[in-house]
PDB file of C-alpha atoms in Angstrom:
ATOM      1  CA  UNK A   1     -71.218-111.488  55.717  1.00 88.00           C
ATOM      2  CA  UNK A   2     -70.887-115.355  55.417  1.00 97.00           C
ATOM      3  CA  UNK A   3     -69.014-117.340  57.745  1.00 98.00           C
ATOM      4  CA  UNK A   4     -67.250-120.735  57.810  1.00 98.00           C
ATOM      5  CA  UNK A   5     -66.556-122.299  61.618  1.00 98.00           C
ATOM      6  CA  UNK A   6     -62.853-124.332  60.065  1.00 98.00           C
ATOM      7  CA  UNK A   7     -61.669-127.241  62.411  1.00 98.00           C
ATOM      8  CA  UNK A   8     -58.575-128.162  60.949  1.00 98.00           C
ATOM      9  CA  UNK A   9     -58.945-132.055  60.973  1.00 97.00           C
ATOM     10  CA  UNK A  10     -55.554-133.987  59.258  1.00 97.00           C
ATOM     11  CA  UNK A  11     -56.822-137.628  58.448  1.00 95.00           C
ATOM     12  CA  UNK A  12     -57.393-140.012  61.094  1.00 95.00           C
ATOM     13  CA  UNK A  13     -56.235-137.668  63.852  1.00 96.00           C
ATOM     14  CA  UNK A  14     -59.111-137.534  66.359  1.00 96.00           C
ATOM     15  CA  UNK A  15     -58.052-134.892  69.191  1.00 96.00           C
ATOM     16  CA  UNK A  16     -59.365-132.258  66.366  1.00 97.00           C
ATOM     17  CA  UNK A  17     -62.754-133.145  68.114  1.00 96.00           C
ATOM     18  CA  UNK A  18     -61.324-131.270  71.179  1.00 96.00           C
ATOM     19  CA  UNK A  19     -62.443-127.886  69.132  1.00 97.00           C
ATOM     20  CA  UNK A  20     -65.886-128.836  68.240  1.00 98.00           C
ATOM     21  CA  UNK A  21     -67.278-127.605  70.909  1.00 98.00           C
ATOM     22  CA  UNK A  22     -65.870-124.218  71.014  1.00 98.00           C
ATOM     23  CA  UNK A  23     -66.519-124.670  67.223  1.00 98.00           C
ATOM     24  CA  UNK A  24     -70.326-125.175  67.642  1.00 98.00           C
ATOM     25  CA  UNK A  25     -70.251-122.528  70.311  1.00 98.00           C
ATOM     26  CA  UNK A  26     -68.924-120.074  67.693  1.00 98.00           C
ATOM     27  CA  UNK A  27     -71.369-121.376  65.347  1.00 98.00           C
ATOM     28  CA  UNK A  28     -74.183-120.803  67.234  1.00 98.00           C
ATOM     29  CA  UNK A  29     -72.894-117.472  68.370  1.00 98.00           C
ATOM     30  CA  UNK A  30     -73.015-116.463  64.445  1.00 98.00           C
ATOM     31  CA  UNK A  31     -76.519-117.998  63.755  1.00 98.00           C
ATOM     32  CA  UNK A  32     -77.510-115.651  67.400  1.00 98.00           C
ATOM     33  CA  UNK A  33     -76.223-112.848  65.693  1.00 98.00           C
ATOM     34  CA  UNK A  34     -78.277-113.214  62.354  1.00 98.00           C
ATOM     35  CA  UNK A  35     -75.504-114.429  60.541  1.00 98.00           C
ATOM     36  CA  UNK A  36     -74.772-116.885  58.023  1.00 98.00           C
ATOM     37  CA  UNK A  37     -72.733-119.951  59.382  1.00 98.00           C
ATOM     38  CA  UNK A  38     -71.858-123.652  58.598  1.00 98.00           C
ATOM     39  CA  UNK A  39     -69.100-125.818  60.306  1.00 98.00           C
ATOM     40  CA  UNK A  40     -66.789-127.358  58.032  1.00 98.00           C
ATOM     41  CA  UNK A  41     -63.177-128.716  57.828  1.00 98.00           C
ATOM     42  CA  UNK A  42     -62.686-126.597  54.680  1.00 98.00           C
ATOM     43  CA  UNK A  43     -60.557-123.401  54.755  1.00 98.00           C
ATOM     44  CA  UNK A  44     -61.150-121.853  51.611  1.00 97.00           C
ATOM     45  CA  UNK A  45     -65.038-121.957  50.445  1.00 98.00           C
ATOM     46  CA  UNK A  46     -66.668-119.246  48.247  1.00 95.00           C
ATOM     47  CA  UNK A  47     -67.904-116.065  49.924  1.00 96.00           C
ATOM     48  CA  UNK A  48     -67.586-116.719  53.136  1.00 98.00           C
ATOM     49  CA  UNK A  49     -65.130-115.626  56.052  1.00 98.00           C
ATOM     50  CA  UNK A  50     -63.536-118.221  57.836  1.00 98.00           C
ATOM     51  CA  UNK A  51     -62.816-118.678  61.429  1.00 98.00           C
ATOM     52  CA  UNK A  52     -59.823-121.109  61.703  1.00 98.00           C
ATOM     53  CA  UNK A  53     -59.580-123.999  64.907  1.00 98.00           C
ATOM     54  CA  UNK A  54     -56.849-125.872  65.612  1.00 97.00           C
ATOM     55  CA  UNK A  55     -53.978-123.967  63.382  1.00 96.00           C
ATOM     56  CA  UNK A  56     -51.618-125.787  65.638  1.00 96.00           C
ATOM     57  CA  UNK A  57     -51.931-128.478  63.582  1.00 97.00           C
ATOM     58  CA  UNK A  58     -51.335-126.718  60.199  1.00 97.00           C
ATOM     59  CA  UNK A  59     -47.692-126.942  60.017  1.00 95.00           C
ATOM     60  CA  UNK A  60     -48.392-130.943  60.019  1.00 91.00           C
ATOM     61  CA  UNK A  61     -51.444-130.607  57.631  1.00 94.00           C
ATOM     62  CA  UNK A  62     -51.266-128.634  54.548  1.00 86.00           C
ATOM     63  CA  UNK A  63     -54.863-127.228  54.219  1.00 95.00           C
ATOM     64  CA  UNK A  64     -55.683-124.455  51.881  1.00 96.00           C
ATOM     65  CA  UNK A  65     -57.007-121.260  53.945  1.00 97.00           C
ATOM     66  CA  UNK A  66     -58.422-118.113  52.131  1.00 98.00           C
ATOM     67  CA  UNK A  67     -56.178-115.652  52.426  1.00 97.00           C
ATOM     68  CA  UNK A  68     -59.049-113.161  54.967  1.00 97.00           C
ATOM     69  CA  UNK A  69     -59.008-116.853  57.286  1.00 98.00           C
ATOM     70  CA  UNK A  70     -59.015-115.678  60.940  1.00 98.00           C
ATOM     71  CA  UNK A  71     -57.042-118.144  63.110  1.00 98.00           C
ATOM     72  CA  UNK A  72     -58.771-118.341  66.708  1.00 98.00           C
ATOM     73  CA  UNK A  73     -55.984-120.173  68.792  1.00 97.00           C
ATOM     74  CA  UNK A  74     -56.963-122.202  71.584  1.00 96.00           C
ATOM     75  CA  UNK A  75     -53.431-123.044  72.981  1.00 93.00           C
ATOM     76  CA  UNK A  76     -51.740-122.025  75.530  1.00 91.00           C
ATOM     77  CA  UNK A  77     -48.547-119.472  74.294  1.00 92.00           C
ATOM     78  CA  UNK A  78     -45.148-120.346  76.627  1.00 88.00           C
ATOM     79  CA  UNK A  79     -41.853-120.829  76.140  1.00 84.00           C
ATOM     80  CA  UNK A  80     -40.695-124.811  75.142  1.00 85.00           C
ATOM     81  CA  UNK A  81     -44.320-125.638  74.103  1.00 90.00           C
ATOM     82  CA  UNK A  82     -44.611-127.538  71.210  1.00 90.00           C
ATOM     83  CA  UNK A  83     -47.079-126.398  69.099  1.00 92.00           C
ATOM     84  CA  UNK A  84     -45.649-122.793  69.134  1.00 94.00           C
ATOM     85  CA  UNK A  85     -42.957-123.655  66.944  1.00 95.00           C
ATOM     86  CA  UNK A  86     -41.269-121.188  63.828  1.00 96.00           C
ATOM     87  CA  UNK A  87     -43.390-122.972  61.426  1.00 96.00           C
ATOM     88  CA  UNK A  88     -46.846-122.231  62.915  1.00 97.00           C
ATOM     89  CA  UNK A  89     -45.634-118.175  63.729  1.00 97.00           C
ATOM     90  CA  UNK A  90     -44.869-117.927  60.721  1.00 97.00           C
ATOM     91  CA  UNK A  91     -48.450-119.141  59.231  1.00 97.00           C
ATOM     92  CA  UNK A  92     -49.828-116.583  62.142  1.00 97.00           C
ATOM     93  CA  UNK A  93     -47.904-113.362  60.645  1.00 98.00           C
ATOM     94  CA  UNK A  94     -49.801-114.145  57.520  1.00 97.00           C
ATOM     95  CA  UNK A  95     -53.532-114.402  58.792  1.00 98.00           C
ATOM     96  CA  UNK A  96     -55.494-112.278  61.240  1.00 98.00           C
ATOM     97  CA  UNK A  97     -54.958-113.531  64.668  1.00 98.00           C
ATOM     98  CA  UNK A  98     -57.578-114.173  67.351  1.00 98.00           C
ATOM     99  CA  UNK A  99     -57.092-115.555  70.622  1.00 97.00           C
ATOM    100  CA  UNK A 100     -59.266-116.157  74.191  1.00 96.00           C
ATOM    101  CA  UNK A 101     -56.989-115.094  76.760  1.00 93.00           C
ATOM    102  CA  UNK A 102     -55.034-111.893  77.095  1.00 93.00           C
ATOM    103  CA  UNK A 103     -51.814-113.410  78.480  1.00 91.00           C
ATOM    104  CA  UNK A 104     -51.274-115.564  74.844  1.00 94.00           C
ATOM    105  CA  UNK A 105     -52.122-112.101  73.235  1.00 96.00           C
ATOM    106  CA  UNK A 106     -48.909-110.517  75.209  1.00 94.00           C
ATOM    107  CA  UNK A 107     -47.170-113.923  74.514  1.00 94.00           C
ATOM    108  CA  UNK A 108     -47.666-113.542  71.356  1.00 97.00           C
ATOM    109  CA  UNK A 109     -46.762-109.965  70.767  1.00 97.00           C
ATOM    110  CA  UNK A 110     -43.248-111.015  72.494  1.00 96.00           C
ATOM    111  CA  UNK A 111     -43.175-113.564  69.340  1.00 96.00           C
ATOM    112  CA  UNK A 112     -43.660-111.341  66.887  1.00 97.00           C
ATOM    113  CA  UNK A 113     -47.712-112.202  66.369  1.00 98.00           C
ATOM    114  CA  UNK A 114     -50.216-109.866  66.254  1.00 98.00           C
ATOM    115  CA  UNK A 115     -53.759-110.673  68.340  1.00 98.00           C
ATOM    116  CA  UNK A 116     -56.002-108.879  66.579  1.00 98.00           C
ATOM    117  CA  UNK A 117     -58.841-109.684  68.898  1.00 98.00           C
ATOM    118  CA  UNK A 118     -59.446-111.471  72.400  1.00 97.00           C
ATOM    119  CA  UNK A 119     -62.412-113.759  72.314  1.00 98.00           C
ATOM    120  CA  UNK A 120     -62.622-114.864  75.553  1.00 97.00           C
ATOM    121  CA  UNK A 121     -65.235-117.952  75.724  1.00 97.00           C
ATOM    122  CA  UNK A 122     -68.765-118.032  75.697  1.00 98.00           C
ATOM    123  CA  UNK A 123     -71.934-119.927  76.548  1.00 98.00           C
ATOM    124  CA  UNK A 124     -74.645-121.130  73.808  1.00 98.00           C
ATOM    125  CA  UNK A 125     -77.354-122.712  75.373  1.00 98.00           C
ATOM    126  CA  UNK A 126     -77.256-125.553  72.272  1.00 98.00           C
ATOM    127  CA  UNK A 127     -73.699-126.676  74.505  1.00 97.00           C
ATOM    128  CA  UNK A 128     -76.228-127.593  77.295  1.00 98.00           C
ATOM    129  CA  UNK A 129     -77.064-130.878  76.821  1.00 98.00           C
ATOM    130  CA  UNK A 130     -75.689-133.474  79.189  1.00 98.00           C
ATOM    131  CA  UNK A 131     -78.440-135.494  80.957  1.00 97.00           C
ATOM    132  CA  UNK A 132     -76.927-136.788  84.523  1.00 98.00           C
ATOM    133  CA  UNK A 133     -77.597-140.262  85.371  1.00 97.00           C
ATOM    134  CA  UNK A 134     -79.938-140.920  88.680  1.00 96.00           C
ATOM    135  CA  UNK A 135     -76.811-142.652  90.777  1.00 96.00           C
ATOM    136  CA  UNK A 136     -73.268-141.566  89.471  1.00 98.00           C
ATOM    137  CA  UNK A 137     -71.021-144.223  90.226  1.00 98.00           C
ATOM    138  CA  UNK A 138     -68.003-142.118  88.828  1.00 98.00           C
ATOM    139  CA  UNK A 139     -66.352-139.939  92.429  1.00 98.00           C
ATOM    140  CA  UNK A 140     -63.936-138.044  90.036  1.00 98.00           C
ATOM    141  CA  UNK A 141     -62.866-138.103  86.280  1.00 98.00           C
ATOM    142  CA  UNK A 142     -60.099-137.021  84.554  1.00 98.00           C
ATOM    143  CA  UNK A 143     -59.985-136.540  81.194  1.00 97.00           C
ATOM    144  CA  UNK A 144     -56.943-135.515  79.047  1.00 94.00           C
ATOM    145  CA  UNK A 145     -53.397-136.842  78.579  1.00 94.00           C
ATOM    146  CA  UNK A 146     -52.031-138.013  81.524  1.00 94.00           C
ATOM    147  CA  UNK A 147     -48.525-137.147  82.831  1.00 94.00           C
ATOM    148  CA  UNK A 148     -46.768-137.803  85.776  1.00 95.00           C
ATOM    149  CA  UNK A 149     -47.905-134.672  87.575  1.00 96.00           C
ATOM    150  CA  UNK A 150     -50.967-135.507  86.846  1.00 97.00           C
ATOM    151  CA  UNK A 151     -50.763-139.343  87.492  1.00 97.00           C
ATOM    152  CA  UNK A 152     -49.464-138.266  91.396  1.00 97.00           C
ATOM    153  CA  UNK A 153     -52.542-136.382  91.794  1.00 98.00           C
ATOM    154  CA  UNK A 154     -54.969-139.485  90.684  1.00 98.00           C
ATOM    155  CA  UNK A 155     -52.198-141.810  92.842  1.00 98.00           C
ATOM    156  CA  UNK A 156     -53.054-139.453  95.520  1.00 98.00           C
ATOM    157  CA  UNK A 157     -56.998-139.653  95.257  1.00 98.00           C
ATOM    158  CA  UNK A 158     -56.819-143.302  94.648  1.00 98.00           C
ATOM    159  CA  UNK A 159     -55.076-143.811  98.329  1.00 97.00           C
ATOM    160  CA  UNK A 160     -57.049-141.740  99.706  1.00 95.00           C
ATOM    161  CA  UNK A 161     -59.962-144.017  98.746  1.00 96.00           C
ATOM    162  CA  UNK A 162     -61.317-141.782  96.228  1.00 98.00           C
ATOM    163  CA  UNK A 163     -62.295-143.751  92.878  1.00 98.00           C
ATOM    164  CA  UNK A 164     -60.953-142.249  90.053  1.00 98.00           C
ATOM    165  CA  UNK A 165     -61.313-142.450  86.394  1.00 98.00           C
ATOM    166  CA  UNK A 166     -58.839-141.090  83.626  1.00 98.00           C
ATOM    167  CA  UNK A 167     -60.265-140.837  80.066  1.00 97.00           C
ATOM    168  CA  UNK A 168     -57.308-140.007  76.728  1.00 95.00           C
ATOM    169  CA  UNK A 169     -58.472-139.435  73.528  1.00 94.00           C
ATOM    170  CA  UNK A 170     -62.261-139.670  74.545  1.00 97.00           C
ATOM    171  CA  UNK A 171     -64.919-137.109  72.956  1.00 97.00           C
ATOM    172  CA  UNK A 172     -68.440-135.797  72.448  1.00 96.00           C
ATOM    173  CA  UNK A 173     -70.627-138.508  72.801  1.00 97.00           C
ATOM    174  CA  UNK A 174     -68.592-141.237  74.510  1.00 97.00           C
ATOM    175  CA  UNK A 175     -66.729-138.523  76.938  1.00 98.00           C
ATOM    176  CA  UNK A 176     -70.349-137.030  78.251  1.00 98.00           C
ATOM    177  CA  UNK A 177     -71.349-140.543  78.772  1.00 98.00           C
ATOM    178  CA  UNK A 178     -68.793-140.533  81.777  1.00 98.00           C
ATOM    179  CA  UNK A 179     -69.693-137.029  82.615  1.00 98.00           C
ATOM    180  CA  UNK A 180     -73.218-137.878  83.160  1.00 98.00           C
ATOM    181  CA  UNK A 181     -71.808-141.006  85.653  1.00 98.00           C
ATOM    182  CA  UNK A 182     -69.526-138.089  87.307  1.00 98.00           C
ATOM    183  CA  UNK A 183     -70.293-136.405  90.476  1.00 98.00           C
ATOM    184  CA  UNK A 184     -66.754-134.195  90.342  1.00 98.00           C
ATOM    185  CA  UNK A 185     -64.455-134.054  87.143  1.00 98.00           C
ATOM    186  CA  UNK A 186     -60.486-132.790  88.082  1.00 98.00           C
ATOM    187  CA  UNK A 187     -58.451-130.292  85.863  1.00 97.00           C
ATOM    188  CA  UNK A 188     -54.917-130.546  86.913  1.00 97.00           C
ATOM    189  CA  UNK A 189     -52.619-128.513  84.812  1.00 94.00           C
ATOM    190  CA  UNK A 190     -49.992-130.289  82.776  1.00 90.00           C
ATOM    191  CA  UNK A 191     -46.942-127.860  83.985  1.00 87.00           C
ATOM    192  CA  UNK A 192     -46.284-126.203  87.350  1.00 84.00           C
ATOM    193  CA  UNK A 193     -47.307-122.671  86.649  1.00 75.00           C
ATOM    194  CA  UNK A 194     -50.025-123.421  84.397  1.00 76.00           C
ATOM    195  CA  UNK A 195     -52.886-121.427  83.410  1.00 79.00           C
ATOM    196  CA  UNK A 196     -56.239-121.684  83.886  1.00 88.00           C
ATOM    197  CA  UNK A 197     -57.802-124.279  80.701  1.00 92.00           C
ATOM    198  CA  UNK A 198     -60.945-122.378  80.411  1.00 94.00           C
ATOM    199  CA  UNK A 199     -60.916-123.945  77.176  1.00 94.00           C
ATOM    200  CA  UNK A 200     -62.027-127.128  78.581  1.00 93.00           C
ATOM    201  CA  UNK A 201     -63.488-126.098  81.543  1.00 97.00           C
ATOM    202  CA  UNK A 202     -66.037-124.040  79.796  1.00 97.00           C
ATOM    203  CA  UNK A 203     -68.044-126.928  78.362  1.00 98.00           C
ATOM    204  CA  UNK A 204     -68.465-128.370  81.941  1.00 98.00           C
ATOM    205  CA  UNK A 205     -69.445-125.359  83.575  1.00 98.00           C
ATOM    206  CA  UNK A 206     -72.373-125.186  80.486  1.00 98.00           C
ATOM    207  CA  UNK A 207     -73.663-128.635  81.202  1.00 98.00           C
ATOM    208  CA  UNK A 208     -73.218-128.321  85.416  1.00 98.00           C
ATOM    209  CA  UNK A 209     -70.284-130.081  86.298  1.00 98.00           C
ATOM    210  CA  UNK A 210     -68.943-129.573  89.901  1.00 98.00           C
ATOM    211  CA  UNK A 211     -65.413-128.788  89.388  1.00 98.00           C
ATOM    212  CA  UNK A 212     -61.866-129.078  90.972  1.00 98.00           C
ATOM    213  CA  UNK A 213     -59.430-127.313  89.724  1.00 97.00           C
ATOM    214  CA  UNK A 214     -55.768-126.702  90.572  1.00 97.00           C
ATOM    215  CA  UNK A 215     -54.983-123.228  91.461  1.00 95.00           C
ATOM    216  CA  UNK A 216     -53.585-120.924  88.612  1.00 88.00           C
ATOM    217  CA  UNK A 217     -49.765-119.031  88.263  1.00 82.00           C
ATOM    218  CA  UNK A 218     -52.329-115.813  88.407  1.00 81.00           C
ATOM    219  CA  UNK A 219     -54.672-115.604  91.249  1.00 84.00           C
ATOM    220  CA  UNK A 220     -56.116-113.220  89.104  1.00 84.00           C
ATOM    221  CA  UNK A 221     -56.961-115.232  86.221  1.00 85.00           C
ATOM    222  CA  UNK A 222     -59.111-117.513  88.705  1.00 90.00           C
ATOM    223  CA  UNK A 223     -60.810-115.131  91.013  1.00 93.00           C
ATOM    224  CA  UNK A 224     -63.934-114.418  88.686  1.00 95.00           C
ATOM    225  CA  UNK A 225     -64.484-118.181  89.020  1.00 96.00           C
ATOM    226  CA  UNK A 226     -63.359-118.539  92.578  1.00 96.00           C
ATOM    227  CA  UNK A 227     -67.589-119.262  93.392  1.00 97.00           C
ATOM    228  CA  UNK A 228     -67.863-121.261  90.672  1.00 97.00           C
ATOM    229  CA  UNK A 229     -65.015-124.148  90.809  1.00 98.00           C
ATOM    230  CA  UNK A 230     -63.105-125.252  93.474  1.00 98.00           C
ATOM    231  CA  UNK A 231     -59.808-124.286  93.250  1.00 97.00           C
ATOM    232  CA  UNK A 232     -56.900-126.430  95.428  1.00 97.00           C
ATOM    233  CA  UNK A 233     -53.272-126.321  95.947  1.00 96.00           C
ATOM    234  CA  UNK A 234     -51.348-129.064  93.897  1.00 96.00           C
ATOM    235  CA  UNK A 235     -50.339-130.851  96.773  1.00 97.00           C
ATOM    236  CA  UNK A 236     -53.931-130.509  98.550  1.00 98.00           C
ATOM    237  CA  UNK A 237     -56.320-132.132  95.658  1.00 98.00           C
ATOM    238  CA  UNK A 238     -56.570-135.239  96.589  1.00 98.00           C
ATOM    239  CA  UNK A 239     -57.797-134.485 100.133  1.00 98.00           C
ATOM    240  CA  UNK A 240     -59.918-131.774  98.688  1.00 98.00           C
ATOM    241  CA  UNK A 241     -61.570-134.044  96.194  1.00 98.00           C
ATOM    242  CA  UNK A 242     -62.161-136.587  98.806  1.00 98.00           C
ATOM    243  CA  UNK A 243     -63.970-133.786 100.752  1.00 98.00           C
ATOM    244  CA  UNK A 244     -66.226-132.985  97.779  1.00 98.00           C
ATOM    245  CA  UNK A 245     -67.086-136.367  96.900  1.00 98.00           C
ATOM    246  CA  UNK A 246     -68.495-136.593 100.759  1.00 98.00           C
ATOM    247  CA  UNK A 247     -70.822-133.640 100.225  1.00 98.00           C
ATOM    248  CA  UNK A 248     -73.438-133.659  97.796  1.00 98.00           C
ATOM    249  CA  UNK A 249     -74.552-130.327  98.966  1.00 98.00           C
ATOM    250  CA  UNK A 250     -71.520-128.706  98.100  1.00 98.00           C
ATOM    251  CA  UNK A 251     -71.027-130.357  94.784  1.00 98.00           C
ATOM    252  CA  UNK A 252     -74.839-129.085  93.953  1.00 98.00           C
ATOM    253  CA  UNK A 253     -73.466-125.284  94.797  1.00 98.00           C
ATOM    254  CA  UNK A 254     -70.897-125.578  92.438  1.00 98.00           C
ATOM    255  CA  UNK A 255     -72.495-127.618  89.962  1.00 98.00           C
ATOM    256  CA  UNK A 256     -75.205-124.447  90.348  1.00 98.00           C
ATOM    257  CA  UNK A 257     -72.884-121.187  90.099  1.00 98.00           C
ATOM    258  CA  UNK A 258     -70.383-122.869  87.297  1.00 98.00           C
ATOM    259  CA  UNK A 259     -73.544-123.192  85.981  1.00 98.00           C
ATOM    260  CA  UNK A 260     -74.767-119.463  86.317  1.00 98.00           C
ATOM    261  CA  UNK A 261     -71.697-118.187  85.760  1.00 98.00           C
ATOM    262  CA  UNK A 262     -70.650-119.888  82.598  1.00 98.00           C
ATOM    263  CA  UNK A 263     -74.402-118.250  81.188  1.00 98.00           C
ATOM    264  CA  UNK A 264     -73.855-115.003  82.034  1.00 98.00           C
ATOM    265  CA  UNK A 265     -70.821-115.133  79.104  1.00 98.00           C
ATOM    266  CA  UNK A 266     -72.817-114.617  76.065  1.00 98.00           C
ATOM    267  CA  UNK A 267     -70.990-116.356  73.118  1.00 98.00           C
ATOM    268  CA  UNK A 268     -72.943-113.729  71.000  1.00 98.00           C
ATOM    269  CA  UNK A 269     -72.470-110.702  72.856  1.00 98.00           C
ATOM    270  CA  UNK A 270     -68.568-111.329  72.665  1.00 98.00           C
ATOM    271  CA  UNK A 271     -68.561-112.162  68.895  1.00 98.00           C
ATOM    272  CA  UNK A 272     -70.318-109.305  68.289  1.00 98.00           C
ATOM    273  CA  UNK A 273     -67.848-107.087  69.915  1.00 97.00           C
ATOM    274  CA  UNK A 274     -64.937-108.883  67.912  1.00 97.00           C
ATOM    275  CA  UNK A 275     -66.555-108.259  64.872  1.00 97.00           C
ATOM    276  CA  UNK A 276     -67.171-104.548  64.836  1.00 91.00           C
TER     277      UNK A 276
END
């Protein structure tokens, strides 16, 4: 079978780039698996299968899917988000549903939405491919929309003389710039209660980012990664980061196991299991 890697990509709105990597990671996956693939921002070319990103956006964007188009959702499924609204479930009951975490899947299922299969996400080697600068003058960077939960945290690190840099709206190219200047990058959840945004995260653990993390609503969500990031109570991030930024030797560790960690999830292997 032919496949088409769909990020769904309304004119002049640039956050679709924050699929493209999990796009070229799918991509890749297929190619692995001896299958045909191209990336596209088409949803309905001749005979081949698509695999849908970003159907968030498709009750703002009227693009044409084939009617076999699986959507792969990469948001997180909870009550008052936006993007789970009657107009996107309603797209969803009509498509086969894919998503990479098993708590959306139940979400879902309370919502009337099927989850066909859980992807969870993988590693391609072509996603490693960040070259770190010889001094990184970047202690910690933030990228994503800021909020005020989030702006307390980078309040917090800034008193405690921890230089911090927050980066909206920035992608590929220009965002692993920064990276390469980083020696730790912070995820802070946008909610209390959050979940853990592997969906970001996993593109840093492929290219050896040391991470901080805030701690997860399920301990159990984070404890297969508990070697790999550092994890940190809300209230305790700032002093933690400042800790981390004083030890190169720890940041290496991390840098190392995210590393290790984030390889032994083959991209391929799990495809291949979703497509049988």
């Amino acid at each position: 079978m032919n496949f088409a890697v769909t990020v769904v990509s309304p004119p002049g709105y640039t956050h679709s780039a924050a699929f493209h990597e999990v796009a070229e990671t799918l991509h890749h996956a297929l190619l692995a698996l001896g299958l045909d693939s191209v990336m596209t921002r088409e949803g309905r070319l001749d005979s081949r299968r698509h695999i849908v990103l970003g159907s968030n956006l498709l009750p703002h964007y009227g693009l044409l899917l084939a009617p076999d188009a699986i959507l792969y959702n990469l948001e997180q499924v909870y009550t008052g988000s936006s993007w789970i609204t009657p107009e996107l479930l309603h797209i969803m009951r009509r498509h086969v549903v894919w998503d990479y975490s098993e708590a959306n899947a139940r979400a879902f299922a309370d919502l009337g939405v099927r989850v066909e299969r859980v992807l969870p996400i993988g590693y391609v080697p072509e996603l490693t491919r960040i070259r770190f600068a010889t001094t990184r003058d970047i202690d910690v960077l933030f990228v994503g929309a800021l909020c005020p939960r989030r702006q307390r945290v980078i309040e917090g690190m800034r008193a405690a003389g921890v230089g911090v840099v927050a980066a909206f709206g920035v992608y590929g190219r220009a965002r692993d710039l920064l990276l390469a200047r980083t020696k730790l990058v912070l995820n802070v959840h946008g909610r209390e209660g959050g979940v853990l945004e592997i969906v970001r995260l996993s593109y840093l653990l492929a290219n050896g980012c040391a991470v901080l993390s805030e701690r997860c609503a399920d301990a159990a969500e984070e404890a297969p990664l508990a070697h790999a990031i550092a994890f940190a109570d809300y209230d305790a991030l700032p002093e933690r980061a400042a800790q981390l930024v004083a030890s190169p030797a720890e940041r290496e560790r991390l840098a190392r196991d995210g590393f290790a960690e984030m390889q032994s999830r083959s991209a391929a292997d799990y495809l291949r299991a979703a497509l049988t």
